[in-house]
């Protein structure tokens, strides 16, 4: 991979080795989401794991959006 940037390498790669999470997998309707837990019951969408193709175009499911979720039962 080649990166062309006028920014110093330290800024470009800042935080690359930091571990993020914890992640939660949640089913919302017909879409399975991966959320980063921000606080109890609230998460930030990291990515869509599974769902119909048109779900990827829904603005309320874009990565970075905050959503409320309930406790999951196995």
mmCIF file with all atom_site columns, C-alpha atoms in Angstrom:
data_model
loop_
_atom_site.group_PDB
_atom_site.id
_atom_site.type_symbol
_atom_site.label_atom_id
_atom_site.label_alt_id
_atom_site.label_comp_id
_atom_site.label_asym_id
_atom_site.label_entity_id
_atom_site.label_seq_id
_atom_site.pdbx_PDB_ins_code
_atom_site.Cartn_x
_atom_site.Cartn_y
_atom_site.Cartn_z
_atom_site.occupancy
_atom_site.B_iso_or_equiv
_atom_site.pdbx_formal_charge
_atom_site.auth_seq_id
_atom_site.auth_comp_id
_atom_site.auth_asym_id
_atom_site.auth_atom_id
_atom_site.pdbx_PDB_model_num
ATOM 1  C CA . UNK A 1 1  ? 0.000   0.000   0.000  1.00 0.00 ? 1  UNK A CA 1
ATOM 2  C CA . UNK A 1 2  ? 1.313   3.447   -0.862 1.00 0.00 ? 2  UNK A CA 1
ATOM 3  C CA . UNK A 1 3  ? 0.101   6.583   0.878  1.00 0.00 ? 3  UNK A CA 1
ATOM 4  C CA . UNK A 1 4  ? 0.795   9.970   -0.649 1.00 0.00 ? 4  UNK A CA 1
ATOM 5  C CA . UNK A 1 5  ? 0.301   12.756  1.882  1.00 0.00 ? 5  UNK A CA 1
ATOM 6  C CA . UNK A 1 6  ? 1.815   16.072  2.846  1.00 0.00 ? 6  UNK A CA 1
ATOM 7  C CA . UNK A 1 7  ? 1.013   15.253  6.495  1.00 0.00 ? 7  UNK A CA 1
ATOM 8  C CA . UNK A 1 8  ? 3.809   13.872  8.708  1.00 0.00 ? 8  UNK A CA 1
ATOM 9  C CA . UNK A 1 9  ? 3.748   10.076  9.050  1.00 0.00 ? 9  UNK A CA 1
ATOM 10 C CA . UNK A 1 10 ? 3.215   10.406  12.820 1.00 0.00 ? 10 UNK A CA 1
ATOM 11 C CA . UNK A 1 11 ? -0.114  12.138  12.243 1.00 0.00 ? 11 UNK A CA 1
ATOM 12 C CA . UNK A 1 12 ? -1.247  9.858   9.435  1.00 0.00 ? 12 UNK A CA 1
ATOM 13 C CA . UNK A 1 13 ? -0.686  6.677   11.443 1.00 0.00 ? 13 UNK A CA 1
ATOM 14 C CA . UNK A 1 14 ? -1.630  8.079   14.857 1.00 0.00 ? 14 UNK A CA 1
ATOM 15 C CA . UNK A 1 15 ? -3.710  5.538   16.785 1.00 0.00 ? 15 UNK A CA 1
ATOM 16 C CA . UNK A 1 16 ? -3.288  2.707   14.269 1.00 0.00 ? 16 UNK A CA 1
ATOM 17 C CA . UNK A 1 17 ? -2.313  0.227   16.986 1.00 0.00 ? 17 UNK A CA 1
ATOM 18 C CA . UNK A 1 18 ? -4.906  1.278   19.573 1.00 0.00 ? 18 UNK A CA 1
ATOM 19 C CA . UNK A 1 19 ? -7.517  -1.340  20.321 1.00 0.00 ? 19 UNK A CA 1
ATOM 20 C CA . UNK A 1 20 ? -11.105 -0.132  19.965 1.00 0.00 ? 20 UNK A CA 1
ATOM 21 C CA . UNK A 1 21 ? -14.202 -1.627  21.404 1.00 0.00 ? 21 UNK A CA 1
ATOM 22 C CA . UNK A 1 22 ? -15.932 -3.395  23.037 1.00 0.00 ? 22 UNK A CA 1
ATOM 23 C CA . UNK A 1 23 ? -18.095 -4.361  20.107 1.00 0.00 ? 23 UNK A CA 1
ATOM 24 C CA . UNK A 1 24 ? -21.676 -5.597  20.255 1.00 0.00 ? 24 UNK A CA 1
ATOM 25 C CA . UNK A 1 25 ? -23.565 -7.395  17.504 1.00 0.00 ? 25 UNK A CA 1
ATOM 26 C CA . UNK A 1 26 ? -27.234 -6.335  17.356 1.00 0.00 ? 26 UNK A CA 1
ATOM 27 C CA . UNK A 1 27 ? -30.131 -7.360  15.109 1.00 0.00 ? 27 UNK A CA 1
ATOM 28 C CA . UNK A 1 28 ? -32.288 -4.369  14.102 1.00 0.00 ? 28 UNK A CA 1
ATOM 29 C CA . UNK A 1 29 ? -35.186 -5.546  11.960 1.00 0.00 ? 29 UNK A CA 1
ATOM 30 C CA . UNK A 1 30 ? -33.633 -7.432  9.051  1.00 0.00 ? 30 UNK A CA 1
ATOM 31 C CA . UNK A 1 31 ? -30.166 -5.902  9.515  1.00 0.00 ? 31 UNK A CA 1
ATOM 32 C CA . UNK A 1 32 ? -27.339 -7.136  11.755 1.00 0.00 ? 32 UNK A CA 1
ATOM 33 C CA . UNK A 1 33 ? -25.086 -4.305  12.979 1.00 0.00 ? 33 UNK A CA 1
ATOM 34 C CA . UNK A 1 34 ? -21.741 -4.180  14.729 1.00 0.00 ? 34 UNK A CA 1
ATOM 35 C CA . UNK A 1 35 ? -21.807 -1.440  17.360 1.00 0.00 ? 35 UNK A CA 1
ATOM 36 C CA . UNK A 1 36 ? -19.076 0.078   19.494 1.00 0.00 ? 36 UNK A CA 1
ATOM 37 C CA . UNK A 1 37 ? -20.506 0.432   23.002 1.00 0.00 ? 37 UNK A CA 1
ATOM 38 C CA . UNK A 1 38 ? -20.334 4.069   24.074 1.00 0.00 ? 38 UNK A CA 1
ATOM 39 C CA . UNK A 1 39 ? -22.432 3.851   27.227 1.00 0.00 ? 39 UNK A CA 1
ATOM 40 C CA . UNK A 1 40 ? -24.967 1.335   28.569 1.00 0.00 ? 40 UNK A CA 1
ATOM 41 C CA . UNK A 1 41 ? -27.671 0.961   25.922 1.00 0.00 ? 41 UNK A CA 1
ATOM 42 C CA . UNK A 1 42 ? -26.064 3.362   23.420 1.00 0.00 ? 42 UNK A CA 1
ATOM 43 C CA . UNK A 1 43 ? -23.665 2.416   20.640 1.00 0.00 ? 43 UNK A CA 1
ATOM 44 C CA . UNK A 1 44 ? -21.990 3.846   17.554 1.00 0.00 ? 44 UNK A CA 1
ATOM 45 C CA . UNK A 1 45 ? -22.455 1.895   14.315 1.00 0.00 ? 45 UNK A CA 1
ATOM 46 C CA . UNK A 1 46 ? -19.145 0.446   13.149 1.00 0.00 ? 46 UNK A CA 1
ATOM 47 C CA . UNK A 1 47 ? -20.451 -1.542  10.176 1.00 0.00 ? 47 UNK A CA 1
ATOM 48 C CA . UNK A 1 48 ? -23.344 -3.507  8.780  1.00 0.00 ? 48 UNK A CA 1
ATOM 49 C CA . UNK A 1 49 ? -22.671 -7.212  9.098  1.00 0.00 ? 49 UNK A CA 1
ATOM 50 C CA . UNK A 1 50 ? -25.683 -8.629  7.268  1.00 0.00 ? 50 UNK A CA 1
ATOM 51 C CA . UNK A 1 51 ? -28.854 -7.447  5.622  1.00 0.00 ? 51 UNK A CA 1
ATOM 52 C CA . UNK A 1 52 ? -30.547 -6.667  2.333  1.00 0.00 ? 52 UNK A CA 1
ATOM 53 C CA . UNK A 1 53 ? -28.589 -4.623  -0.197 1.00 0.00 ? 53 UNK A CA 1
ATOM 54 C CA . UNK A 1 54 ? -30.809 -1.556  0.137  1.00 0.00 ? 54 UNK A CA 1
ATOM 55 C CA . UNK A 1 55 ? -29.955 -1.373  3.867  1.00 0.00 ? 55 UNK A CA 1
ATOM 56 C CA . UNK A 1 56 ? -26.473 -0.138  2.917  1.00 0.00 ? 56 UNK A CA 1
ATOM 57 C CA . UNK A 1 57 ? -28.089 2.978   1.381  1.00 0.00 ? 57 UNK A CA 1
ATOM 58 C CA . UNK A 1 58 ? -30.241 3.886   4.405  1.00 0.00 ? 58 UNK A CA 1
ATOM 59 C CA . UNK A 1 59 ? -28.863 7.081   6.011  1.00 0.00 ? 59 UNK A CA 1
ATOM 60 C CA . UNK A 1 60 ? -29.874 6.015   9.533  1.00 0.00 ? 60 UNK A CA 1
ATOM 61 C CA . UNK A 1 61 ? -27.536 2.991   9.276  1.00 0.00 ? 61 UNK A CA 1
ATOM 62 C CA . UNK A 1 62 ? -24.371 4.817   8.207  1.00 0.00 ? 62 UNK A CA 1
ATOM 63 C CA . UNK A 1 63 ? -21.219 4.089   10.229 1.00 0.00 ? 63 UNK A CA 1
ATOM 64 C CA . UNK A 1 64 ? -20.724 6.624   13.008 1.00 0.00 ? 64 UNK A CA 1
ATOM 65 C CA . UNK A 1 65 ? -24.431 7.021   13.745 1.00 0.00 ? 65 UNK A CA 1
ATOM 66 C CA . UNK A 1 66 ? -25.388 6.674   17.411 1.00 0.00 ? 66 UNK A CA 1
ATOM 67 C CA . UNK A 1 67 ? -28.215 4.215   18.115 1.00 0.00 ? 67 UNK A CA 1
ATOM 68 C CA . UNK A 1 68 ? -29.943 2.901   21.219 1.00 0.00 ? 68 UNK A CA 1
ATOM 69 C CA . UNK A 1 69 ? -30.050 -0.849  21.744 1.00 0.00 ? 69 UNK A CA 1
ATOM 70 C CA . UNK A 1 70 ? -31.461 -3.124  24.417 1.00 0.00 ? 70 UNK A CA 1
ATOM 71 C CA . UNK A 1 71 ? -29.995 -6.085  26.242 1.00 0.00 ? 71 UNK A CA 1
ATOM 72 C CA . UNK A 1 72 ? -29.534 -9.116  24.054 1.00 0.00 ? 72 UNK A CA 1
ATOM 73 C CA . UNK A 1 73 ? -30.548 -12.597 25.085 1.00 0.00 ? 73 UNK A CA 1
ATOM 74 C CA . UNK A 1 74 ? -28.702 -15.655 23.781 1.00 0.00 ? 74 UNK A CA 1
#
